[in-house]
Amino acid sequence: MIRSLMAMALTLGMASSAFAVDKAYFEIKKVTVTDVTEQYAQQFKATTNSVNGLNEDCNTGADFVARTSSETSVLDAANPLNVVELIVDQIINIGKKIFAVIQAGRPVVNLKLDSANALPKGLTCWSDLSGWNVPNSKVYNVVYENGFGMSVVDYSYRVIYTAGGSADGVGKYITNATFLPANVSVAWGFTFDAKAEIPSVFNTGSKKDPVAGMVMNMEWKVTSAVAHEQSTESYFVSGDNSLKQLQ
């Protein structure tokens, strides 16, 4: 009887210890977000020449175009080259407002890369503007550590945009703003998902000299058997070719 009780106590102790070990593995104890741009070369593949459907087929109203029904008639009915006057101080987003970047720990592959734009109302193609700066980007790294100090999620993403385009010398606009996964590593037992959101575009300049502004959010979620963590990093992109991480 005594031996049976001792064996039972030992079994329970071992089970409790194993549970504590398992829990420590699946817990999230530390999260860090770091600017690691200097560790990554400014690499822009040939596909950036067709970063979104606007480049390949500007005037067809491709399926990624985010616009209201009231804007549809203006954008679809008129060739921007024939429009008498663009509404340069009214800036709209011709592009996707929400799109997946990482799903179940794997990068989402798009033949036509999802992106957003801050362009003058009445324009359907960014290439009808001129004076664009070269594409600009920064890379940020997110690391999640568990109870053992192990890195269970290591995710680097690149914020890319092209700014400075103008309509006959008026305004500074933004095109091809997007997030790209630079690296992702997810440990066994963890699920990682990330999506991009472009909630707003607006005019930060004046009516005569509009400057596009855009908020870009990178949202991600980490889940395990005992943890659920969700975070967002926000960035402000300006038509004057600047990028700022928001606190």
PDB file of C-alpha atoms in Angstrom:
ATOM      1  CA  MET A   1       0.000   0.000   0.000  1.00  0.00           C
ATOM      2  CA  ILE A   2       2.771   2.396   0.986  1.00  0.00           C
ATOM      3  CA  ARG A   3       4.700   1.545  -2.169  1.00  0.00           C
ATOM      4  CA  SER A   4       1.590   2.179  -4.241  1.00  0.00           C
ATOM      5  CA  LEU A   5       1.102   5.594  -2.645  1.00  0.00           C
ATOM      6  CA  MET A   6       4.760   6.460  -3.179  1.00  0.00           C
ATOM      7  CA  ALA A   7       4.551   5.383  -6.802  1.00  0.00           C
ATOM      8  CA  MET A   8       1.401   7.440  -7.286  1.00  0.00           C
ATOM      9  CA  ALA A   9       3.001  10.500  -5.672  1.00  0.00           C
ATOM     10  CA  LEU A  10       6.094  10.078  -7.833  1.00  0.00           C
ATOM     11  CA  THR A  11       3.937   9.782 -10.970  1.00  0.00           C
ATOM     12  CA  LEU A  12       1.952  12.885 -10.056  1.00  0.00           C
ATOM     13  CA  GLY A  13       5.167  14.766  -9.311  1.00  0.00           C
ATOM     14  CA  MET A  14       6.645  13.821 -12.654  1.00  0.00           C
ATOM     15  CA  ALA A  15       3.420  14.783 -14.442  1.00  0.00           C
ATOM     16  CA  SER A  16       3.352  18.132 -12.660  1.00  0.00           C
ATOM     17  CA  SER A  17       6.986  18.748 -13.554  1.00  0.00           C
ATOM     18  CA  ALA A  18       6.349  17.812 -17.195  1.00  0.00           C
ATOM     19  CA  PHE A  19       3.357  20.141 -17.297  1.00  0.00           C
ATOM     20  CA  ALA A  20       5.475  22.993 -15.933  1.00  0.00           C
ATOM     21  CA  VAL A  21       8.105  22.330 -18.595  1.00  0.00           C
ATOM     22  CA  ASP A  22       5.469  22.202 -21.336  1.00  0.00           C
ATOM     23  CA  LYS A  23       3.840  25.395 -20.093  1.00  0.00           C
ATOM     24  CA  ALA A  24       7.174  27.231 -20.034  1.00  0.00           C
ATOM     25  CA  TYR A  25       7.796  26.188 -23.629  1.00  0.00           C
ATOM     26  CA  PHE A  26       4.416  27.439 -24.867  1.00  0.00           C
ATOM     27  CA  GLU A  27       4.405  30.694 -22.870  1.00  0.00           C
ATOM     28  CA  ILE A  28       5.432  34.062 -24.287  1.00  0.00           C
ATOM     29  CA  LYS A  29       7.751  35.918 -21.932  1.00  0.00           C
ATOM     30  CA  LYS A  30       9.428  38.569 -24.081  1.00  0.00           C
ATOM     31  CA  VAL A  31       8.723  40.469 -27.298  1.00  0.00           C
ATOM     32  CA  THR A  32      11.153  42.803 -29.070  1.00  0.00           C
ATOM     33  CA  VAL A  33      10.779  44.913 -32.225  1.00  0.00           C
ATOM     34  CA  THR A  34      14.001  46.277 -33.729  1.00  0.00           C
ATOM     35  CA  ASP A  35      14.959  48.340 -36.766  1.00  0.00           C
ATOM     36  CA  VAL A  36      17.356  46.067 -38.662  1.00  0.00           C
ATOM     37  CA  THR A  37      17.482  47.947 -41.963  1.00  0.00           C
ATOM     38  CA  GLU A  38      21.277  48.027 -41.987  1.00  0.00           C
ATOM     39  CA  GLN A  39      21.380  44.226 -41.909  1.00  0.00           C
ATOM     40  CA  TYR A  40      19.415  43.964 -45.146  1.00  0.00           C
ATOM     41  CA  ALA A  41      20.525  45.238 -48.514  1.00  0.00           C
ATOM     42  CA  GLN A  42      18.101  47.469 -50.402  1.00  0.00           C
ATOM     43  CA  GLN A  43      17.124  44.725 -52.808  1.00  0.00           C
ATOM     44  CA  PHE A  44      14.344  45.408 -55.252  1.00  0.00           C
ATOM     45  CA  LYS A  45      13.708  42.525 -57.606  1.00  0.00           C
ATOM     46  CA  ALA A  46      12.590  42.905 -61.162  1.00  0.00           C
ATOM     47  CA  THR A  47       9.054  42.264 -59.974  1.00  0.00           C
ATOM     48  CA  THR A  48       8.987  45.699 -58.365  1.00  0.00           C
ATOM     49  CA  ASN A  49       8.520  47.045 -61.862  1.00  0.00           C
ATOM     50  CA  SER A  50       5.058  45.565 -61.600  1.00  0.00           C
ATOM     51  CA  VAL A  51       4.465  45.893 -57.864  1.00  0.00           C
ATOM     52  CA  ASN A  52       0.741  45.996 -58.353  1.00  0.00           C
ATOM     53  CA  GLY A  53      -1.894  45.727 -61.030  1.00  0.00           C
ATOM     54  CA  LEU A  54      -1.741  49.463 -61.664  1.00  0.00           C
ATOM     55  CA  ASN A  55       1.658  49.010 -63.331  1.00  0.00           C
ATOM     56  CA  GLU A  56       0.580  46.176 -65.577  1.00  0.00           C
ATOM     57  CA  ASP A  57      -2.874  47.384 -66.523  1.00  0.00           C
ATOM     58  CA  CYS A  58      -3.523  50.817 -65.103  1.00  0.00           C
ATOM     59  CA  ASN A  59      -6.833  51.618 -66.661  1.00  0.00           C
ATOM     60  CA  THR A  60      -8.787  48.391 -66.395  1.00  0.00           C
ATOM     61  CA  GLY A  61      -9.928  48.743 -62.779  1.00  0.00           C
ATOM     62  CA  ALA A  62      -8.269  45.536 -61.584  1.00  0.00           C
ATOM     63  CA  ASP A  63      -9.810  43.503 -58.789  1.00  0.00           C
ATOM     64  CA  PHE A  64      -7.527  44.943 -56.090  1.00  0.00           C
ATOM     65  CA  VAL A  65      -8.804  48.517 -56.540  1.00  0.00           C
ATOM     66  CA  ALA A  66     -10.378  49.805 -53.341  1.00  0.00           C
ATOM     67  CA  ARG A  67     -12.883  52.545 -54.079  1.00  0.00           C
ATOM     68  CA  THR A  68     -16.431  53.596 -53.352  1.00  0.00           C
ATOM     69  CA  SER A  69     -19.273  53.286 -55.839  1.00  0.00           C
ATOM     70  CA  SER A  70     -19.361  57.066 -56.224  1.00  0.00           C
ATOM     71  CA  GLU A  71     -15.707  57.043 -57.286  1.00  0.00           C
ATOM     72  CA  THR A  72     -16.157  54.158 -59.716  1.00  0.00           C
ATOM     73  CA  SER A  73     -17.916  56.179 -62.375  1.00  0.00           C
ATOM     74  CA  VAL A  74     -15.213  58.869 -62.254  1.00  0.00           C
ATOM     75  CA  LEU A  75     -12.302  56.446 -62.425  1.00  0.00           C
ATOM     76  CA  ASP A  76     -13.724  54.040 -64.986  1.00  0.00           C
ATOM     77  CA  ALA A  77     -15.401  56.488 -67.306  1.00  0.00           C
ATOM     78  CA  ALA A  78     -12.434  58.778 -67.938  1.00  0.00           C
ATOM     79  CA  ASN A  79      -8.984  58.213 -69.301  1.00  0.00           C
ATOM     80  CA  PRO A  80      -6.721  60.191 -66.903  1.00  0.00           C
ATOM     81  CA  LEU A  81      -4.791  61.548 -69.856  1.00  0.00           C
ATOM     82  CA  ASN A  82      -7.968  63.222 -71.094  1.00  0.00           C
ATOM     83  CA  VAL A  83      -9.228  64.528 -67.743  1.00  0.00           C
ATOM     84  CA  VAL A  84      -9.387  68.325 -67.835  1.00  0.00           C
ATOM     85  CA  GLU A  85      -8.511  68.743 -64.170  1.00  0.00           C
ATOM     86  CA  LEU A  86      -7.450  66.257 -61.508  1.00  0.00           C
ATOM     87  CA  ILE A  87      -8.712  66.917 -57.997  1.00  0.00           C
ATOM     88  CA  VAL A  88      -5.159  67.135 -56.685  1.00  0.00           C
ATOM     89  CA  ASP A  89      -6.036  68.135 -53.112  1.00  0.00           C
ATOM     90  CA  GLN A  90      -8.412  65.176 -52.662  1.00  0.00           C
ATOM     91  CA  ILE A  91      -6.274  62.112 -52.086  1.00  0.00           C
ATOM     92  CA  ILE A  92      -7.664  58.579 -52.300  1.00  0.00           C
ATOM     93  CA  ASN A  93      -6.267  55.077 -51.903  1.00  0.00           C
ATOM     94  CA  ILE A  94      -6.287  53.116 -55.134  1.00  0.00           C
ATOM     95  CA  GLY A  95      -5.143  49.762 -53.793  1.00  0.00           C
ATOM     96  CA  LYS A  96      -5.810  47.209 -51.093  1.00  0.00           C
ATOM     97  CA  LYS A  97      -6.597  48.413 -47.596  1.00  0.00           C
ATOM     98  CA  ILE A  98      -6.131  45.002 -45.926  1.00  0.00           C
ATOM     99  CA  PHE A  99      -4.067  42.067 -47.156  1.00  0.00           C
ATOM    100  CA  ALA A 100      -2.401  38.985 -45.691  1.00  0.00           C
ATOM    101  CA  VAL A 101       1.388  38.880 -45.389  1.00  0.00           C
ATOM    102  CA  ILE A 102       1.971  35.709 -43.335  1.00  0.00           C
ATOM    103  CA  GLN A 103      -0.543  32.884 -42.899  1.00  0.00           C
ATOM    104  CA  ALA A 104       0.106  29.931 -40.572  1.00  0.00           C
ATOM    105  CA  GLY A 105       3.779  30.858 -40.403  1.00  0.00           C
ATOM    106  CA  ARG A 106       4.301  30.998 -44.169  1.00  0.00           C
ATOM    107  CA  PRO A 107       4.668  34.033 -46.438  1.00  0.00           C
ATOM    108  CA  VAL A 108       1.725  34.777 -48.692  1.00  0.00           C
ATOM    109  CA  VAL A 109       2.874  34.675 -52.308  1.00  0.00           C
ATOM    110  CA  ASN A 110       1.204  37.152 -54.658  1.00  0.00           C
ATOM    111  CA  LEU A 111       1.912  37.274 -58.376  1.00  0.00           C
ATOM    112  CA  LYS A 112       0.467  40.774 -58.301  1.00  0.00           C
ATOM    113  CA  LEU A 113       1.738  42.134 -55.027  1.00  0.00           C
ATOM    114  CA  ASP A 114      -0.893  43.801 -52.862  1.00  0.00           C
ATOM    115  CA  SER A 115      -0.136  47.450 -52.167  1.00  0.00           C
ATOM    116  CA  ALA A 116      -1.732  50.821 -51.493  1.00  0.00           C
ATOM    117  CA  ASN A 117      -1.472  54.238 -53.109  1.00  0.00           C
ATOM    118  CA  ALA A 118      -2.223  57.833 -52.147  1.00  0.00           C
ATOM    119  CA  LEU A 119      -3.068  59.493 -55.461  1.00  0.00           C
ATOM    120  CA  PRO A 120      -5.143  62.484 -56.556  1.00  0.00           C
ATOM    121  CA  LYS A 121      -8.819  61.786 -57.117  1.00  0.00           C
ATOM    122  CA  GLY A 122      -9.608  61.240 -60.767  1.00  0.00           C
ATOM    123  CA  LEU A 123      -6.363  59.389 -61.493  1.00  0.00           C
ATOM    124  CA  THR A 124      -6.306  55.666 -62.234  1.00  0.00           C
ATOM    125  CA  CYS A 125      -2.612  55.109 -62.918  1.00  0.00           C
ATOM    126  CA  TRP A 126       0.408  56.258 -60.911  1.00  0.00           C
ATOM    127  CA  SER A 127       2.523  56.318 -64.099  1.00  0.00           C
ATOM    128  CA  ASP A 128       0.548  59.355 -65.285  1.00  0.00           C
ATOM    129  CA  LEU A 129       2.380  61.292 -62.557  1.00  0.00           C
ATOM    130  CA  SER A 130       6.051  62.231 -62.826  1.00  0.00           C
ATOM    131  CA  GLY A 131       9.061  63.020 -60.651  1.00  0.00           C
ATOM    132  CA  TRP A 132       8.920  59.884 -58.477  1.00  0.00           C
ATOM    133  CA  ASN A 133      11.775  59.213 -56.066  1.00  0.00           C
ATOM    134  CA  VAL A 134      13.499  55.836 -56.106  1.00  0.00           C
ATOM    135  CA  PRO A 135      11.698  53.242 -53.912  1.00  0.00           C
ATOM    136  CA  ASN A 136      12.522  53.560 -50.219  1.00  0.00           C
ATOM    137  CA  SER A 137      12.335  50.889 -47.529  1.00  0.00           C
ATOM    138  CA  LYS A 138      13.102  49.923 -43.951  1.00  0.00           C
ATOM    139  CA  VAL A 139      13.257  46.497 -42.314  1.00  0.00           C
ATOM    140  CA  TYR A 140      11.986  45.648 -38.831  1.00  0.00           C
ATOM    141  CA  ASN A 141      12.489  42.454 -36.830  1.00  0.00           C
ATOM    142  CA  VAL A 142      10.031  40.958 -34.336  1.00  0.00           C
ATOM    143  CA  VAL A 143      11.199  38.252 -31.918  1.00  0.00           C
ATOM    144  CA  TYR A 144       9.046  36.307 -29.435  1.00  0.00           C
ATOM    145  CA  GLU A 145      10.793  34.377 -26.649  1.00  0.00           C
ATOM    146  CA  ASN A 146       9.204  31.648 -24.517  1.00  0.00           C
ATOM    147  CA  GLY A 147       9.716  30.728 -20.870  1.00  0.00           C
ATOM    148  CA  PHE A 148      13.055  29.070 -21.673  1.00  0.00           C
ATOM    149  CA  GLY A 149      14.380  32.153 -23.459  1.00  0.00           C
ATOM    150  CA  MET A 150      14.075  30.389 -26.809  1.00  0.00           C
ATOM    151  CA  SER A 151      13.163  32.363 -29.915  1.00  0.00           C
ATOM    152  CA  VAL A 152       9.858  30.799 -30.989  1.00  0.00           C
ATOM    153  CA  VAL A 153       8.911  33.448 -33.578  1.00  0.00           C
ATOM    154  CA  ASP A 154      11.470  35.435 -35.566  1.00  0.00           C
ATOM    155  CA  TYR A 155       9.875  37.644 -38.193  1.00  0.00           C
ATOM    156  CA  SER A 156      11.486  40.374 -40.291  1.00  0.00           C
ATOM    157  CA  TYR A 157       9.413  42.519 -42.614  1.00  0.00           C
ATOM    158  CA  ARG A 158      10.186  45.300 -45.048  1.00  0.00           C
ATOM    159  CA  VAL A 159       8.145  48.498 -45.381  1.00  0.00           C
ATOM    160  CA  ILE A 160       8.371  49.694 -49.003  1.00  0.00           C
ATOM    161  CA  TYR A 161       6.961  52.756 -50.707  1.00  0.00           C
ATOM    162  CA  THR A 162       7.643  55.156 -53.580  1.00  0.00           C
ATOM    163  CA  ALA A 163       6.932  58.849 -53.010  1.00  0.00           C
ATOM    164  CA  GLY A 164       7.216  62.289 -54.565  1.00  0.00           C
ATOM    165  CA  GLY A 165       5.254  61.907 -57.784  1.00  0.00           C
ATOM    166  CA  SER A 166       3.429  65.047 -58.929  1.00  0.00           C
ATOM    167  CA  ALA A 167       0.691  66.023 -61.389  1.00  0.00           C
ATOM    168  CA  ASP A 168       2.261  68.615 -63.708  1.00  0.00           C
ATOM    169  CA  GLY A 169       4.523  69.710 -60.857  1.00  0.00           C
ATOM    170  CA  VAL A 170       1.712  69.947 -58.306  1.00  0.00           C
ATOM    171  CA  GLY A 171       1.634  67.786 -55.174  1.00  0.00           C
ATOM    172  CA  LYS A 172       3.674  64.934 -53.734  1.00  0.00           C
ATOM    173  CA  TYR A 173       1.978  61.554 -53.790  1.00  0.00           C
ATOM    174  CA  ILE A 174       2.672  57.940 -52.750  1.00  0.00           C
ATOM    175  CA  THR A 175       2.480  54.701 -54.709  1.00  0.00           C
ATOM    176  CA  ASN A 176       3.305  51.011 -54.261  1.00  0.00           C
ATOM    177  CA  ALA A 177       3.278  51.180 -50.450  1.00  0.00           C
ATOM    178  CA  THR A 178       3.370  47.665 -49.050  1.00  0.00           C
ATOM    179  CA  PHE A 179       4.859  45.214 -46.546  1.00  0.00           C
ATOM    180  CA  LEU A 180       7.071  42.325 -47.662  1.00  0.00           C
ATOM    181  CA  PRO A 181       8.292  39.437 -45.483  1.00  0.00           C
ATOM    182  CA  ALA A 182      12.092  39.452 -45.349  1.00  0.00           C
ATOM    183  CA  ASN A 183      12.422  36.409 -43.083  1.00  0.00           C
ATOM    184  CA  VAL A 184      10.134  34.286 -40.923  1.00  0.00           C
ATOM    185  CA  SER A 185      10.864  31.412 -38.549  1.00  0.00           C
ATOM    186  CA  VAL A 186       8.194  29.816 -36.346  1.00  0.00           C
ATOM    187  CA  ALA A 187       8.912  27.076 -33.786  1.00  0.00           C
ATOM    188  CA  TRP A 188       6.882  23.906 -33.443  1.00  0.00           C
ATOM    189  CA  GLY A 189       3.676  24.384 -31.452  1.00  0.00           C
ATOM    190  CA  PHE A 190       3.234  28.042 -32.410  1.00  0.00           C
ATOM    191  CA  THR A 191       1.086  29.632 -35.086  1.00  0.00           C
ATOM    192  CA  PHE A 192       1.958  33.001 -36.572  1.00  0.00           C
ATOM    193  CA  ASP A 193      -0.209  35.175 -38.809  1.00  0.00           C
ATOM    194  CA  ALA A 194       0.427  38.707 -40.054  1.00  0.00           C
ATOM    195  CA  LYS A 195      -1.605  41.121 -42.132  1.00  0.00           C
ATOM    196  CA  ALA A 196      -1.162  44.641 -43.430  1.00  0.00           C
ATOM    197  CA  GLU A 197      -3.729  47.381 -43.036  1.00  0.00           C
ATOM    198  CA  ILE A 198      -3.741  50.805 -44.703  1.00  0.00           C
ATOM    199  CA  PRO A 199      -6.541  52.502 -42.744  1.00  0.00           C
ATOM    200  CA  SER A 200      -6.238  56.003 -44.157  1.00  0.00           C
ATOM    201  CA  VAL A 201      -4.684  58.322 -46.712  1.00  0.00           C
ATOM    202  CA  PHE A 202      -4.979  62.086 -46.455  1.00  0.00           C
ATOM    203  CA  ASN A 203      -3.553  65.459 -47.455  1.00  0.00           C
ATOM    204  CA  THR A 204      -0.943  66.783 -45.008  1.00  0.00           C
ATOM    205  CA  GLY A 205      -0.191  69.802 -47.190  1.00  0.00           C
ATOM    206  CA  SER A 206      -2.350  72.616 -48.489  1.00  0.00           C
ATOM    207  CA  LYS A 207      -5.014  72.814 -51.177  1.00  0.00           C
ATOM    208  CA  LYS A 208      -2.547  74.427 -53.580  1.00  0.00           C
ATOM    209  CA  ASP A 209       0.390  72.208 -52.615  1.00  0.00           C
ATOM    210  CA  PRO A 210      -0.975  68.821 -51.476  1.00  0.00           C
ATOM    211  CA  VAL A 211       1.314  66.304 -49.777  1.00  0.00           C
ATOM    212  CA  ALA A 212      -0.015  62.782 -49.412  1.00  0.00           C
ATOM    213  CA  GLY A 213       0.103  61.094 -46.033  1.00  0.00           C
ATOM    214  CA  MET A 214      -0.523  57.414 -45.314  1.00  0.00           C
ATOM    215  CA  VAL A 215      -0.800  55.301 -42.169  1.00  0.00           C
ATOM    216  CA  MET A 216       0.464  51.737 -42.580  1.00  0.00           C
ATOM    217  CA  ASN A 217      -0.166  49.076 -39.921  1.00  0.00           C
ATOM    218  CA  MET A 218       1.548  45.728 -39.621  1.00  0.00           C
ATOM    219  CA  GLU A 219      -0.599  43.491 -37.417  1.00  0.00           C
ATOM    220  CA  TRP A 220       0.379  40.019 -36.250  1.00  0.00           C
ATOM    221  CA  LYS A 221      -0.884  37.277 -33.974  1.00  0.00           C
ATOM    222  CA  VAL A 222       0.999  34.507 -32.149  1.00  0.00           C
ATOM    223  CA  THR A 223      -0.879  31.556 -30.634  1.00  0.00           C
ATOM    224  CA  SER A 224       0.119  28.388 -28.807  1.00  0.00           C
ATOM    225  CA  ALA A 225      -1.484  25.924 -26.428  1.00  0.00           C
ATOM    226  CA  VAL A 226      -1.342  28.464 -23.564  1.00  0.00           C
ATOM    227  CA  ALA A 227      -0.668  31.824 -25.207  1.00  0.00           C
ATOM    228  CA  HIS A 228      -2.408  34.310 -27.478  1.00  0.00           C
ATOM    229  CA  GLU A 229      -0.523  37.483 -28.302  1.00  0.00           C
ATOM    230  CA  GLN A 230      -1.587  40.172 -30.759  1.00  0.00           C
ATOM    231  CA  SER A 231       0.387  43.296 -31.663  1.00  0.00           C
ATOM    232  CA  THR A 232       0.435  46.165 -34.149  1.00  0.00           C
ATOM    233  CA  GLU A 233       3.237  48.404 -35.355  1.00  0.00           C
ATOM    234  CA  SER A 234       2.187  51.615 -37.117  1.00  0.00           C
ATOM    235  CA  TYR A 235       4.076  53.744 -39.614  1.00  0.00           C
ATOM    236  CA  PHE A 236       3.458  57.118 -41.226  1.00  0.00           C
ATOM    237  CA  VAL A 237       4.603  57.601 -44.816  1.00  0.00           C
ATOM    238  CA  SER A 238       4.694  61.048 -46.406  1.00  0.00           C
ATOM    239  CA  GLY A 239       4.717  62.138 -50.011  1.00  0.00           C
ATOM    240  CA  ASP A 240       7.914  64.034 -49.203  1.00  0.00           C
ATOM    241  CA  ASN A 241       9.664  60.644 -49.039  1.00  0.00           C
ATOM    242  CA  SER A 242       9.829  60.169 -45.261  1.00  0.00           C
ATOM    243  CA  LEU A 243       8.881  57.203 -43.094  1.00  0.00           C
ATOM    244  CA  LYS A 244       8.240  57.437 -39.356  1.00  0.00           C
ATOM    245  CA  GLN A 245       7.531  54.659 -36.885  1.00  0.00           C
ATOM    246  CA  LEU A 246       4.616  55.684 -34.678  1.00  0.00           C
ATOM    247  CA  GLN A 247       4.717  55.054 -30.950  1.00  0.00           C
TER     248      GLN A 247
END
